Each structure stands twice: as C-alpha cells, then as structure tokens.
JSON list of C-alpha atoms in Angstrom, two decimals:
[
{"chain": "A", "resi": 136, "resn": "MET", "atom": "CA", "xyz": [-15.20, -35.98, 31.11]},
{"chain": "A", "resi": 137, "resn": "VAL", "atom": "CA", "xyz": [-17.91, -34.56, 28.80]},
{"chain": "A", "resi": 138, "resn": "ASN", "atom": "CA", "xyz": [-17.17, -31.12, 27.44]},
{"chain": "A", "resi": 139, "resn": "LYS", "atom": "CA", "xyz": [-19.75, -28.57, 28.71]},
{"chain": "A", "resi": 140, "resn": "ALA", "atom": "CA", "xyz": [-19.98, -26.88, 25.33]},
{"chain": "A", "resi": 141, "resn": "THR", "atom": "CA", "xyz": [-20.79, -30.22, 23.68]},
{"chain": "A", "resi": 142, "resn": "VAL", "atom": "CA", "xyz": [-23.56, -30.81, 26.20]},
{"chain": "A", "resi": 143, "resn": "LEU", "atom": "CA", "xyz": [-24.98, -27.34, 25.63]},
{"chain": "A", "resi": 144, "resn": "ILE", "atom": "CA", "xyz": [-24.89, -27.81, 21.85]},
{"chain": "A", "resi": 145, "resn": "ALA", "atom": "CA", "xyz": [-26.83, -31.03, 22.22]},
{"chain": "A", "resi": 146, "resn": "VAL", "atom": "CA", "xyz": [-29.39, -29.47, 24.55]},
{"chain": "A", "resi": 147, "resn": "VAL", "atom": "CA", "xyz": [-29.97, -26.45, 22.30]},
{"chain": "A", "resi": 148, "resn": "ALA", "atom": "CA", "xyz": [-30.28, -28.65, 19.20]},
{"chain": "A", "resi": 149, "resn": "VAL", "atom": "CA", "xyz": [-32.82, -30.86, 20.95]},
{"chain": "A", "resi": 150, "resn": "LEU", "atom": "CA", "xyz": [-34.86, -27.82, 22.00]},
{"chain": "A", "resi": 151, "resn": "VAL", "atom": "CA", "xyz": [-34.81, -26.45, 18.47]},
{"chain": "A", "resi": 152, "resn": "LEU", "atom": "CA", "xyz": [-35.94, -29.76, 17.03]},
{"chain": "A", "resi": 153, "resn": "ALA", "atom": "CA", "xyz": [-38.62, -30.19, 19.69]},
{"chain": "A", "resi": 154, "resn": "ALA", "atom": "CA", "xyz": [-39.98, -26.74, 18.96]},
{"chain": "A", "resi": 155, "resn": "GLY", "atom": "CA", "xyz": [-39.91, -26.98, 15.20]},
{"chain": "A", "resi": 156, "resn": "VAL", "atom": "CA", "xyz": [-40.28, -30.49, 13.82]},
{"chain": "A", "resi": 157, "resn": "CYS", "atom": "CA", "xyz": [-43.48, -29.54, 12.03]},
{"chain": "A", "resi": 158, "resn": "PRO", "atom": "CA", "xyz": [-43.41, -28.49, 9.31]},
{"chain": "A", "resi": 159, "resn": "LEU", "atom": "CA", "xyz": [-40.19, -30.39, 8.50]},
{"chain": "A", "resi": 160, "resn": "LEU", "atom": "CA", "xyz": [-39.91, -30.35, 4.68]},
{"chain": "A", "resi": 161, "resn": "GLY", "atom": "CA", "xyz": [-43.36, -29.07, 3.92]},
{"chain": "A", "resi": 162, "resn": "SER", "atom": "CA", "xyz": [-46.06, -30.56, 6.16]},
{"chain": "A", "resi": 163, "resn": "ASP", "atom": "CA", "xyz": [-44.70, -34.09, 6.44]},
{"chain": "A", "resi": 164, "resn": "ASP", "atom": "CA", "xyz": [-43.29, -34.86, 9.89]},
{"chain": "A", "resi": 165, "resn": "SER", "atom": "CA", "xyz": [-43.33, -38.64, 9.45]},
{"chain": "A", "resi": 166, "resn": "PRO", "atom": "CA", "xyz": [-40.35, -40.74, 10.63]},
{"chain": "A", "resi": 167, "resn": "ALA", "atom": "CA", "xyz": [-39.31, -41.22, 7.01]},
{"chain": "A", "resi": 168, "resn": "ALA", "atom": "CA", "xyz": [-39.32, -37.47, 6.37]},
{"chain": "A", "resi": 169, "resn": "LYS", "atom": "CA", "xyz": [-37.34, -36.79, 9.54]},
{"chain": "A", "resi": 170, "resn": "SER", "atom": "CA", "xyz": [-34.79, -39.44, 8.62]},
{"chain": "A", "resi": 171, "resn": "SER", "atom": "CA", "xyz": [-34.45, -37.99, 5.13]},
{"chain": "A", "resi": 172, "resn": "ALA", "atom": "CA", "xyz": [-34.03, -34.46, 6.52]},
{"chain": "A", "resi": 173, "resn": "GLN", "atom": "CA", "xyz": [-31.38, -35.60, 8.98]},
{"chain": "A", "resi": 174, "resn": "THR", "atom": "CA", "xyz": [-29.46, -37.46, 6.27]},
{"chain": "A", "resi": 175, "resn": "GLY", "atom": "CA", "xyz": [-29.73, -34.42, 3.99]},
{"chain": "A", "resi": 176, "resn": "ALA", "atom": "CA", "xyz": [-28.33, -32.14, 6.70]},
{"chain": "A", "resi": 177, "resn": "GLU", "atom": "CA", "xyz": [-25.42, -34.48, 7.35]},
{"chain": "A", "resi": 178, "resn": "SER", "atom": "CA", "xyz": [-24.66, -34.73, 3.64]},
{"chain": "A", "resi": 179, "resn": "PHE", "atom": "CA", "xyz": [-24.71, -31.00, 2.95]},
{"chain": "A", "resi": 180, "resn": "ASN", "atom": "CA", "xyz": [-22.67, -30.26, 6.06]},
{"chain": "A", "resi": 181, "resn": "ARG", "atom": "CA", "xyz": [-19.95, -32.50, 4.62]},
{"chain": "A", "resi": 182, "resn": "THR", "atom": "CA", "xyz": [-20.22, -30.68, 1.30]},
{"chain": "A", "resi": 183, "resn": "ALA", "atom": "CA", "xyz": [-19.97, -27.30, 3.03]},
{"chain": "A", "resi": 184, "resn": "LYS", "atom": "CA", "xyz": [-16.89, -28.35, 4.99]},
{"chain": "A", "resi": 185, "resn": "GLU", "atom": "CA", "xyz": [-15.10, -30.39, 2.30]},
{"chain": "A", "resi": 186, "resn": "VAL", "atom": "CA", "xyz": [-16.07, -28.69, -0.98]},
{"chain": "A", "resi": 187, "resn": "LEU", "atom": "CA", "xyz": [-17.53, -25.22, -0.45]},
{"chain": "A", "resi": 188, "resn": "HIS", "atom": "CA", "xyz": [-15.44, -24.11, 2.53]},
{"chain": "A", "resi": 189, "resn": "PRO", "atom": "CA", "xyz": [-13.15, -21.79, 0.46]},
{"chain": "A", "resi": 190, "resn": "VAL", "atom": "CA", "xyz": [-16.19, -19.81, -0.72]},
{"chain": "A", "resi": 191, "resn": "TYR", "atom": "CA", "xyz": [-17.57, -18.55, 2.59]},
{"chain": "A", "resi": 192, "resn": "PRO", "atom": "CA", "xyz": [-14.73, -16.29, 3.80]},
{"chain": "A", "resi": 193, "resn": "TYR", "atom": "CA", "xyz": [-14.55, -14.51, 0.43]},
{"chain": "A", "resi": 194, "resn": "LEU", "atom": "CA", "xyz": [-18.32, -14.21, 0.21]},
{"chain": "A", "resi": 195, "resn": "ALA", "atom": "CA", "xyz": [-18.60, -12.81, 3.74]},
{"chain": "A", "resi": 196, "resn": "GLU", "atom": "CA", "xyz": [-15.97, -10.21, 2.91]},
{"chain": "A", "resi": 197, "resn": "ALA", "atom": "CA", "xyz": [-17.75, -9.30, -0.33]},
{"chain": "A", "resi": 198, "resn": "ILE", "atom": "CA", "xyz": [-21.09, -8.89, 1.47]},
{"chain": "A", "resi": 199, "resn": "ALA", "atom": "CA", "xyz": [-19.58, -6.92, 4.35]},
{"chain": "A", "resi": 200, "resn": "ASP", "atom": "CA", "xyz": [-17.81, -4.55, 1.97]},
{"chain": "A", "resi": 201, "resn": "GLU", "atom": "CA", "xyz": [-20.66, -4.19, -0.55]},
{"chain": "A", "resi": 202, "resn": "LEU", "atom": "CA", "xyz": [-23.19, -3.37, 2.17]},
{"chain": "A", "resi": 203, "resn": "GLY", "atom": "CA", "xyz": [-20.81, -1.55, 4.53]},
{"chain": "A", "resi": 204, "resn": "LEU", "atom": "CA", "xyz": [-21.50, -3.86, 7.45]},
{"chain": "A", "resi": 205, "resn": "ARG", "atom": "CA", "xyz": [-18.19, -3.91, 9.30]},
{"chain": "A", "resi": 206, "resn": "ASP", "atom": "CA", "xyz": [-18.97, -0.84, 11.40]},
{"chain": "A", "resi": 207, "resn": "ARG", "atom": "CA", "xyz": [-22.75, -1.22, 11.45]},
{"chain": "A", "resi": 208, "resn": "SER", "atom": "CA", "xyz": [-24.99, -2.94, 13.96]},
{"chain": "A", "resi": 209, "resn": "GLY", "atom": "CA", "xyz": [-28.29, -4.71, 13.52]},
{"chain": "A", "resi": 210, "resn": "VAL", "atom": "CA", "xyz": [-29.95, -8.02, 12.72]},
{"chain": "A", "resi": 211, "resn": "GLY", "atom": "CA", "xyz": [-29.01, -10.18, 9.75]},
{"chain": "A", "resi": 212, "resn": "VAL", "atom": "CA", "xyz": [-30.77, -13.25, 8.34]},
{"chain": "A", "resi": 213, "resn": "ASP", "atom": "CA", "xyz": [-29.29, -15.91, 6.08]},
{"chain": "A", "resi": 214, "resn": "ILE", "atom": "CA", "xyz": [-32.05, -17.63, 4.08]},
{"chain": "A", "resi": 215, "resn": "GLY", "atom": "CA", "xyz": [-31.30, -21.30, 3.48]},
{"chain": "A", "resi": 216, "resn": "GLY", "atom": "CA", "xyz": [-28.15, -20.99, 5.56]},
{"chain": "A", "resi": 217, "resn": "GLY", "atom": "CA", "xyz": [-27.81, -24.73, 6.17]},
{"chain": "A", "resi": 218, "resn": "PRO", "atom": "CA", "xyz": [-25.06, -25.52, 8.69]},
{"chain": "A", "resi": 219, "resn": "GLY", "atom": "CA", "xyz": [-24.28, -21.84, 9.08]},
{"chain": "A", "resi": 220, "resn": "ASP", "atom": "CA", "xyz": [-20.88, -21.50, 7.44]},
{"chain": "A", "resi": 221, "resn": "LEU", "atom": "CA", "xyz": [-21.72, -18.12, 5.91]},
{"chain": "A", "resi": 222, "resn": "VAL", "atom": "CA", "xyz": [-23.19, -16.56, 9.07]},
{"chain": "A", "resi": 223, "resn": "LEU", "atom": "CA", "xyz": [-20.21, -17.80, 11.06]},
{"chain": "A", "resi": 224, "resn": "GLU", "atom": "CA", "xyz": [-17.89, -15.91, 8.70]},
{"chain": "A", "resi": 225, "resn": "LEU", "atom": "CA", "xyz": [-20.16, -12.86, 8.72]},
{"chain": "A", "resi": 226, "resn": "SER", "atom": "CA", "xyz": [-20.23, -12.91, 12.52]},
{"chain": "A", "resi": 227, "resn": "ARG", "atom": "CA", "xyz": [-16.43, -12.69, 12.51]},
{"chain": "A", "resi": 228, "resn": "LEU", "atom": "CA", "xyz": [-16.46, -9.61, 10.29]},
{"chain": "A", "resi": 229, "resn": "THR", "atom": "CA", "xyz": [-19.49, -7.83, 11.77]},
{"chain": "A", "resi": 230, "resn": "PRO", "atom": "CA", "xyz": [-19.24, -7.77, 15.57]},
{"chain": "A", "resi": 231, "resn": "GLY", "atom": "CA", "xyz": [-22.19, -5.38, 15.79]},
{"chain": "A", "resi": 232, "resn": "PHE", "atom": "CA", "xyz": [-24.62, -7.80, 14.13]},
{"chain": "A", "resi": 233, "resn": "TYR", "atom": "CA", "xyz": [-26.80, -10.58, 15.46]},
{"chain": "A", "resi": 234, "resn": "TRP", "atom": "CA", "xyz": [-27.15, -13.25, 12.75]},
{"chain": "A", "resi": 235, "resn": "ILE", "atom": "CA", "xyz": [-29.98, -15.74, 12.26]},
{"chain": "A", "resi": 236, "resn": "ASP", "atom": "CA", "xyz": [-29.54, -18.90, 10.21]},
{"chain": "A", "resi": 237, "resn": "ALA", "atom": "CA", "xyz": [-33.00, -19.58, 8.71]},
{"chain": "A", "resi": 238, "resn": "ASP", "atom": "CA", "xyz": [-33.44, -22.95, 7.04]},
{"chain": "A", "resi": 239, "resn": "LEU", "atom": "CA", "xyz": [-36.34, -25.31, 6.36]},
{"chain": "A", "resi": 240, "resn": "ASN", "atom": "CA", "xyz": [-34.35, -28.26, 7.73]},
{"chain": "A", "resi": 241, "resn": "PRO", "atom": "CA", "xyz": [-33.97, -27.99, 11.55]},
{"chain": "A", "resi": 242, "resn": "PHE", "atom": "CA", "xyz": [-31.30, -30.69, 11.64]},
{"chain": "A", "resi": 243, "resn": "PHE", "atom": "CA", "xyz": [-28.78, -28.07, 10.53]},
{"chain": "A", "resi": 244, "resn": "ALA", "atom": "CA", "xyz": [-29.07, -26.38, 13.93]},
{"chain": "A", "resi": 245, "resn": "LYS", "atom": "CA", "xyz": [-26.53, -28.56, 15.71]},
{"chain": "A", "resi": 246, "resn": "TYR", "atom": "CA", "xyz": [-23.84, -27.77, 13.13]},
{"chain": "A", "resi": 247, "resn": "LEU", "atom": "CA", "xyz": [-24.41, -24.05, 13.49]},
{"chain": "A", "resi": 248, "resn": "PHE", "atom": "CA", "xyz": [-24.22, -24.19, 17.29]},
{"chain": "A", "resi": 249, "resn": "ARG", "atom": "CA", "xyz": [-21.12, -26.37, 17.22]},
{"chain": "A", "resi": 250, "resn": "GLY", "atom": "CA", "xyz": [-19.37, -23.87, 14.95]},
{"chain": "A", "resi": 251, "resn": "ALA", "atom": "CA", "xyz": [-20.56, -20.95, 17.05]},
{"chain": "A", "resi": 252, "resn": "PHE", "atom": "CA", "xyz": [-19.08, -22.39, 20.24]},
{"chain": "A", "resi": 253, "resn": "GLU", "atom": "CA", "xyz": [-15.83, -23.22, 18.48]},
{"chain": "A", "resi": 254, "resn": "ARG", "atom": "CA", "xyz": [-15.57, -19.61, 17.29]},
{"chain": "A", "resi": 255, "resn": "GLU", "atom": "CA", "xyz": [-16.85, -18.16, 20.57]},
{"chain": "A", "resi": 256, "resn": "CYS", "atom": "CA", "xyz": [-19.65, -16.19, 18.95]},
{"chain": "A", "resi": 257, "resn": "SER", "atom": "CA", "xyz": [-22.66, -18.18, 20.20]},
{"chain": "A", "resi": 258, "resn": "ASP", "atom": "CA", "xyz": [-24.11, -15.07, 21.83]},
{"chain": "A", "resi": 259, "resn": "ARG", "atom": "CA", "xyz": [-24.55, -13.44, 18.40]},
{"chain": "A", "resi": 260, "resn": "LEU", "atom": "CA", "xyz": [-26.04, -16.33, 16.43]},
{"chain": "A", "resi": 261, "resn": "SER", "atom": "CA", "xyz": [-29.25, -18.33, 16.40]},
{"chain": "A", "resi": 262, "resn": "PHE", "atom": "CA", "xyz": [-31.18, -20.78, 14.23]},
{"chain": "A", "resi": 263, "resn": "ILE", "atom": "CA", "xyz": [-34.81, -20.78, 13.15]},
{"chain": "A", "resi": 264, "resn": "GLN", "atom": "CA", "xyz": [-36.73, -23.19, 10.99]},
{"chain": "A", "resi": 265, "resn": "ALA", "atom": "CA", "xyz": [-38.17, -21.15, 8.15]},
{"chain": "A", "resi": 266, "resn": "ASP", "atom": "CA", "xyz": [-39.58, -21.32, 4.64]},
{"chain": "A", "resi": 267, "resn": "VAL", "atom": "CA", "xyz": [-38.58, -18.41, 2.41]},
{"chain": "A", "resi": 268, "resn": "HIS", "atom": "CA", "xyz": [-42.11, -18.32, 0.98]},
{"chain": "A", "resi": 269, "resn": "ASN", "atom": "CA", "xyz": [-43.59, -17.62, 4.42]},
{"chain": "A", "resi": 270, "resn": "LEU", "atom": "CA", "xyz": [-40.91, -16.15, 6.66]},
{"chain": "A", "resi": 271, "resn": "PRO", "atom": "CA", "xyz": [-41.64, -16.21, 10.43]},
{"chain": "A", "resi": 272, "resn": "PHE", "atom": "CA", "xyz": [-40.56, -12.61, 10.98]},
{"chain": "A", "resi": 273, "resn": "ARG", "atom": "CA", "xyz": [-42.63, -9.47, 11.45]},
{"chain": "A", "resi": 274, "resn": "ASP", "atom": "CA", "xyz": [-42.62, -6.72, 8.86]},
{"chain": "A", "resi": 275, "resn": "SER", "atom": "CA", "xyz": [-39.46, -4.57, 8.80]},
{"chain": "A", "resi": 276, "resn": "TYR", "atom": "CA", "xyz": [-37.53, -6.91, 11.07]},
{"chain": "A", "resi": 277, "resn": "ALA", "atom": "CA", "xyz": [-34.07, -7.39, 9.54]},
{"chain": "A", "resi": 278, "resn": "ASP", "atom": "CA", "xyz": [-31.38, -4.90, 8.60]},
{"chain": "A", "resi": 279, "resn": "VAL", "atom": "CA", "xyz": [-29.75, -7.34, 6.20]},
{"chain": "A", "resi": 280, "resn": "ILE", "atom": "CA", "xyz": [-30.87, -10.53, 4.43]},
{"chain": "A", "resi": 281, "resn": "VAL", "atom": "CA", "xyz": [-28.41, -12.74, 2.57]},
{"chain": "A", "resi": 282, "resn": "SER", "atom": "CA", "xyz": [-28.57, -16.07, 0.80]},
{"chain": "A", "resi": 283, "resn": "ARG", "atom": "CA", "xyz": [-26.16, -18.21, -1.17]},
{"chain": "A", "resi": 284, "resn": "GLY", "atom": "CA", "xyz": [-27.10, -21.28, -3.16]},
{"chain": "A", "resi": 285, "resn": "SER", "atom": "CA", "xyz": [-30.73, -21.67, -2.09]},
{"chain": "A", "resi": 286, "resn": "LEU", "atom": "CA", "xyz": [-32.24, -19.43, -4.77]},
{"chain": "A", "resi": 287, "resn": "GLN", "atom": "CA", "xyz": [-32.50, -22.28, -7.28]},
{"chain": "A", "resi": 288, "resn": "GLN", "atom": "CA", "xyz": [-34.56, -24.32, -4.80]},
{"chain": "A", "resi": 289, "resn": "TRP", "atom": "CA", "xyz": [-37.25, -21.68, -4.26]},
{"chain": "A", "resi": 290, "resn": "LYS", "atom": "CA", "xyz": [-40.48, -22.87, -5.86]},
{"chain": "A", "resi": 291, "resn": "ASP", "atom": "CA", "xyz": [-41.94, -19.39, -6.33]},
{"chain": "A", "resi": 292, "resn": "ARG", "atom": "CA", "xyz": [-39.10, -16.88, -6.56]},
{"chain": "A", "resi": 293, "resn": "SER", "atom": "CA", "xyz": [-41.39, -13.90, -6.92]},
{"chain": "A", "resi": 294, "resn": "LYS", "atom": "CA", "xyz": [-43.20, -14.79, -3.70]},
{"chain": "A", "resi": 295, "resn": "ALA", "atom": "CA", "xyz": [-39.89, -15.45, -1.94]},
{"chain": "A", "resi": 296, "resn": "PHE", "atom": "CA", "xyz": [-38.47, -12.05, -2.88]},
{"chain": "A", "resi": 297, "resn": "ARG", "atom": "CA", "xyz": [-41.72, -10.39, -1.84]},
{"chain": "A", "resi": 298, "resn": "GLU", "atom": "CA", "xyz": [-41.31, -11.98, 1.60]},
{"chain": "A", "resi": 299, "resn": "ILE", "atom": "CA", "xyz": [-37.69, -10.93, 1.83]},
{"chain": "A", "resi": 300, "resn": "TYR", "atom": "CA", "xyz": [-38.62, -7.36, 0.93]},
{"chain": "A", "resi": 301, "resn": "ARG", "atom": "CA", "xyz": [-41.41, -7.39, 3.52]},
{"chain": "A", "resi": 302, "resn": "VAL", "atom": "CA", "xyz": [-39.02, -8.50, 6.28]},
{"chain": "A", "resi": 303, "resn": "LEU", "atom": "CA", "xyz": [-36.34, -5.93, 5.43]},
{"chain": "A", "resi": 304, "resn": "LYS", "atom": "CA", "xyz": [-36.35, -2.76, 7.48]},
{"chain": "A", "resi": 305, "resn": "PRO", "atom": "CA", "xyz": [-36.62, 0.54, 5.62]},
{"chain": "A", "resi": 306, "resn": "GLY", "atom": "CA", "xyz": [-33.04, 1.26, 4.61]},
{"chain": "A", "resi": 307, "resn": "GLY", "atom": "CA", "xyz": [-32.20, -2.45, 4.81]},
{"chain": "A", "resi": 308, "resn": "ASN", "atom": "CA", "xyz": [-30.20, -4.41, 2.25]},
{"chain": "A", "resi": 309, "resn": "ALA", "atom": "CA", "xyz": [-30.27, -7.85, 0.63]},
{"chain": "A", "resi": 310, "resn": "PHE", "atom": "CA", "xyz": [-27.48, -9.78, -1.09]},
{"chain": "A", "resi": 311, "resn": "ILE", "atom": "CA", "xyz": [-28.78, -12.96, -2.72]},
{"chain": "A", "resi": 312, "resn": "GLY", "atom": "CA", "xyz": [-27.62, -15.37, -5.40]},
{"chain": "A", "resi": 313, "resn": "ARG", "atom": "CA", "xyz": [-25.56, -18.39, -6.31]},
{"chain": "A", "resi": 314, "resn": "GLY", "atom": "CA", "xyz": [-21.98, -19.08, -7.26]},
{"chain": "A", "resi": 315, "resn": "PHE", "atom": "CA", "xyz": [-18.86, -17.23, -6.17]},
{"chain": "A", "resi": 316, "resn": "PRO", "atom": "CA", "xyz": [-18.09, -13.63, -5.21]},
{"chain": "A", "resi": 317, "resn": "GLY", "atom": "CA", "xyz": [-15.88, -11.57, -7.46]},
{"chain": "A", "resi": 318, "resn": "ASN", "atom": "CA", "xyz": [-13.10, -11.31, -4.87]},
{"chain": "A", "resi": 319, "resn": "MET", "atom": "CA", "xyz": [-12.53, -15.09, -4.93]},
{"chain": "A", "resi": 320, "resn": "PRO", "atom": "CA", "xyz": [-9.42, -15.98, -6.96]},
{"chain": "A", "resi": 321, "resn": "VAL", "atom": "CA", "xyz": [-10.06, -17.97, -10.13]},
{"chain": "A", "resi": 322, "resn": "GLU", "atom": "CA", "xyz": [-7.80, -20.83, -9.02]},
{"chain": "A", "resi": 323, "resn": "ALA", "atom": "CA", "xyz": [-9.73, -21.18, -5.76]},
{"chain": "A", "resi": 324, "resn": "ALA", "atom": "CA", "xyz": [-13.02, -21.13, -7.65]},
{"chain": "A", "resi": 325, "resn": "LYS", "atom": "CA", "xyz": [-11.70, -23.73, -10.10]},
{"chain": "A", "resi": 326, "resn": "GLY", "atom": "CA", "xyz": [-10.76, -25.97, -7.19]},
{"chain": "A", "resi": 327, "resn": "VAL", "atom": "CA", "xyz": [-14.33, -25.88, -5.88]},
{"chain": "A", "resi": 328, "resn": "ARG", "atom": "CA", "xyz": [-15.79, -26.58, -9.33]},
{"chain": "A", "resi": 329, "resn": "GLU", "atom": "CA", "xyz": [-13.45, -29.53, -9.80]},
{"chain": "A", "resi": 330, "resn": "LYS", "atom": "CA", "xyz": [-14.65, -31.06, -6.54]},
{"chain": "A", "resi": 331, "resn": "GLN", "atom": "CA", "xyz": [-18.19, -30.50, -7.76]},
{"chain": "A", "resi": 332, "resn": "GLY", "atom": "CA", "xyz": [-17.46, -32.41, -10.94]},
{"chain": "A", "resi": 333, "resn": "GLY", "atom": "CA", "xyz": [-17.56, -29.22, -12.99]},
{"chain": "A", "resi": 334, "resn": "GLY", "atom": "CA", "xyz": [-20.27, -27.49, -11.03]},
{"chain": "A", "resi": 335, "resn": "PRO", "atom": "CA", "xyz": [-23.97, -26.94, -11.68]},
{"chain": "A", "resi": 336, "resn": "ARG", "atom": "CA", "xyz": [-25.01, -26.28, -15.26]},
{"chain": "A", "resi": 337, "resn": "TYR", "atom": "CA", "xyz": [-27.17, -23.19, -15.64]},
{"chain": "A", "resi": 338, "resn": "SER", "atom": "CA", "xyz": [-27.18, -19.89, -17.47]},
{"chain": "A", "resi": 339, "resn": "PRO", "atom": "CA", "xyz": [-26.26, -16.93, -15.25]},
{"chain": "A", "resi": 340, "resn": "GLY", "atom": "CA", "xyz": [-27.54, -14.65, -17.98]},
{"chain": "A", "resi": 341, "resn": "ASP", "atom": "CA", "xyz": [-31.00, -16.23, -17.93]},
{"chain": "A", "resi": 342, "resn": "THR", "atom": "CA", "xyz": [-31.05, -16.09, -14.13]},
{"chain": "A", "resi": 343, "resn": "ALA", "atom": "CA", "xyz": [-30.00, -12.44, -14.18]},
{"chain": "A", "resi": 344, "resn": "ALA", "atom": "CA", "xyz": [-32.83, -11.62, -16.58]},
{"chain": "A", "resi": 345, "resn": "GLU", "atom": "CA", "xyz": [-35.31, -13.47, -14.34]},
{"chain": "A", "resi": 346, "resn": "LEU", "atom": "CA", "xyz": [-34.12, -11.58, -11.27]},
{"chain": "A", "resi": 347, "resn": "GLU", "atom": "CA", "xyz": [-34.40, -8.23, -13.03]},
{"chain": "A", "resi": 348, "resn": "GLY", "atom": "CA", "xyz": [-37.93, -9.14, -14.06]},
{"chain": "A", "resi": 349, "resn": "ILE", "atom": "CA", "xyz": [-38.85, -9.97, -10.47]},
{"chain": "A", "resi": 350, "resn": "MET", "atom": "CA", "xyz": [-37.45, -6.67, -9.24]},
{"chain": "A", "resi": 351, "resn": "LYS", "atom": "CA", "xyz": [-39.54, -4.79, -11.80]},
{"chain": "A", "resi": 352, "resn": "ASP", "atom": "CA", "xyz": [-42.68, -6.79, -11.00]},
{"chain": "A", "resi": 353, "resn": "LEU", "atom": "CA", "xyz": [-42.25, -6.03, -7.29]},
{"chain": "A", "resi": 354, "resn": "GLU", "atom": "CA", "xyz": [-41.49, -2.38, -8.07]},
{"chain": "A", "resi": 355, "resn": "ILE", "atom": "CA", "xyz": [-38.10, -2.58, -6.37]},
{"chain": "A", "resi": 356, "resn": "SER", "atom": "CA", "xyz": [-36.08, 0.15, -8.06]},
{"chain": "A", "resi": 357, "resn": "ASP", "atom": "CA", "xyz": [-32.90, 0.24, -5.97]},
{"chain": "A", "resi": 358, "resn": "TYR", "atom": "CA", "xyz": [-31.14, -2.91, -7.15]},
{"chain": "A", "resi": 359, "resn": "LYS", "atom": "CA", "xyz": [-28.20, -4.14, -9.18]},
{"chain": "A", "resi": 360, "resn": "VAL", "atom": "CA", "xyz": [-27.32, -7.50, -10.69]},
{"chain": "A", "resi": 361, "resn": "LEU", "atom": "CA", "xyz": [-23.75, -8.71, -10.21]},
{"chain": "A", "resi": 362, "resn": "ARG", "atom": "CA", "xyz": [-22.07, -11.04, -12.72]},
{"chain": "A", "resi": 363, "resn": "PRO", "atom": "CA", "xyz": [-18.60, -11.52, -11.19]},
{"chain": "A", "resi": 364, "resn": "ARG", "atom": "CA", "xyz": [-15.44, -12.13, -13.20]},
{"chain": "A", "resi": 365, "resn": "LEU", "atom": "CA", "xyz": [-16.78, -11.87, -16.72]},
{"chain": "A", "resi": 366, "resn": "ASP", "atom": "CA", "xyz": [-13.19, -11.10, -17.67]},
{"chain": "A", "resi": 367, "resn": "GLN", "atom": "CA", "xyz": [-12.45, -14.84, -17.65]},
{"chain": "A", "resi": 368, "resn": "ASP", "atom": "CA", "xyz": [-14.09, -17.91, -19.17]},
{"chain": "A", "resi": 369, "resn": "GLN", "atom": "CA", "xyz": [-12.66, -20.65, -16.96]},
{"chain": "A", "resi": 370, "resn": "VAL", "atom": "CA", "xyz": [-15.26, -20.70, -14.19]},
{"chain": "A", "resi": 371, "resn": "ASN", "atom": "CA", "xyz": [-18.95, -19.88, -13.95]},
{"chain": "A", "resi": 372, "resn": "TYR", "atom": "CA", "xyz": [-19.05, -17.35, -11.08]},
{"chain": "A", "resi": 373, "resn": "GLY", "atom": "CA", "xyz": [-22.83, -17.29, -11.05]},
{"chain": "A", "resi": 374, "resn": "VAL", "atom": "CA", "xyz": [-25.11, -14.35, -10.45]},
{"chain": "A", "resi": 375, "resn": "TRP", "atom": "CA", "xyz": [-26.09, -12.15, -7.50]},
{"chain": "A", "resi": 376, "resn": "ILE", "atom": "CA", "xyz": [-28.66, -9.48, -6.89]},
{"chain": "A", "resi": 377, "resn": "VAL", "atom": "CA", "xyz": [-28.22, -6.68, -4.37]},
{"chain": "A", "resi": 378, "resn": "PHE", "atom": "CA", "xyz": [-31.18, -4.50, -3.46]},
{"chain": "A", "resi": 379, "resn": "SER", "atom": "CA", "xyz": [-32.35, -2.05, -0.81]},
{"chain": "A", "resi": 380, "resn": "LYS", "atom": "CA", "xyz": [-35.63, -1.03, 0.75]},
{"chain": "A", "resi": 381, "resn": "PRO", "atom": "CA", "xyz": [-36.13, 2.75, 0.75]},
{"chain": "A", "resi": 382, "resn": "ALA", "atom": "CA", "xyz": [-35.63, 4.44, 4.10]},
{"chain": "A", "resi": 383, "resn": "ASP", "atom": "CA", "xyz": [-38.63, 6.11, 5.67]}
]
C-alpha cells in the first residue's frame, strides 16, 4: 500500500520542477545541467543530514531568540535553504510564521516536503526556485530573511544584500552568515568540523569587514556583526550579520 503522504510529496515535487526548471543553475536547462543539479541536491541533502544536522536546531533557536520570533507572526524566507533543514527547525519554534525555502536548485523541493510531512508542518512551508541576485518577491514582502552557508556562493554580495533589503518589510529583520551560532557547544561544533575534514578555510575577520563595508555602501545603519565564541580557539564559528529595515 503506497503511503498517501509519499504520493503527495512526489506530486508536489513534480509540479515544482515542472513550473521552475528554467532557469536551473543559471540559464542552462539541458539534460546535463538537470542531472548535475539533481546529483548536487542529493549530495548536499546527505551532508545536511549526516554532517550538519547538529547545527540547525541551535541556529534556529539563536535566530528565534535574537529576532524575537517565537511569539511573532509573519512570512520568513531562507535564502539558499537547500533541503530545508533550517526552515523545518524554525517552523517548530515559530508557529505563527509561514516559511519559504528559496534555492536556485529546484531538486531540493522533495526533501523539504518530505521533512514537512514528517513533522506535520506542511501547511506552513513552501519551496520556490530563486536566485538571491534577483529574488522573485515583491518589495517589502518578508518579515524575516535568513541564510546559512550560501553567502560564500553569492557572485555579487552587494547586489544580493540589496535584493534582500528590498524584499524585507519595513521593520523586518535579516540574519545571514556562515558557520555556527554562539549557543552551539564547542564539542558539538568540533564534531561537525571533524566530519568536514577540519572545515572550510576562510578568515571570519575579513568576511566581517566585507559585510560591514556592504552595509555602509547600502546605507543600512541598523546592523551588527556577530563573531560567536571568540573566547575559544578550537573551532572557527564563522561570522553572521543581523540587520533591520527601518519601520515606516
């Protein structure tokens, strides 16, 4: 007997793919590009479930507490959300929010919907194929925009942040960066880095300086850069930027 939820997941994923196969990684919707995108989605989903899975609950808690989301309602968007592990955790903590997983690769959709049905929150989640440099949302659409681990893949970070700021509602908040949140225990963070073979090599200080420069160029004054757990030198916790759009 086929499970009804499994059938519905498959149907929704097919509809998403049918509606959004072009552009698939840029403007190339050739069979080779589709195959590469599908393989990439499968590979990162394994990484999310087998390597990064300890990060998402802590990060969701950090975002919810930093932005005061637990008792708020609204629309949230995760840029480069992949298989949706972060929005699934955020959905658990923020019952008043509707979350959208926005990613360039539409083959992530089936993983998001599968997780949503397993957690019984499919009525508060959706997927959209999107490029951060040209987001498919109207001005002042989202109350919250988050992103973890896609920042380093953005080709034009200044343009990407301009788009994010455009899409935020007046009074809206963004929480964007890479690495781990400060509430994640060092031993848990070390475990993730060990599975990553030591983790990505980059300078959080240089990234922080770049982000501050972008904020100043875009004339975004209400922001702060977070460098978690500088009290230890065992793990690179990365860098995050939190900013707000002034209320009307």
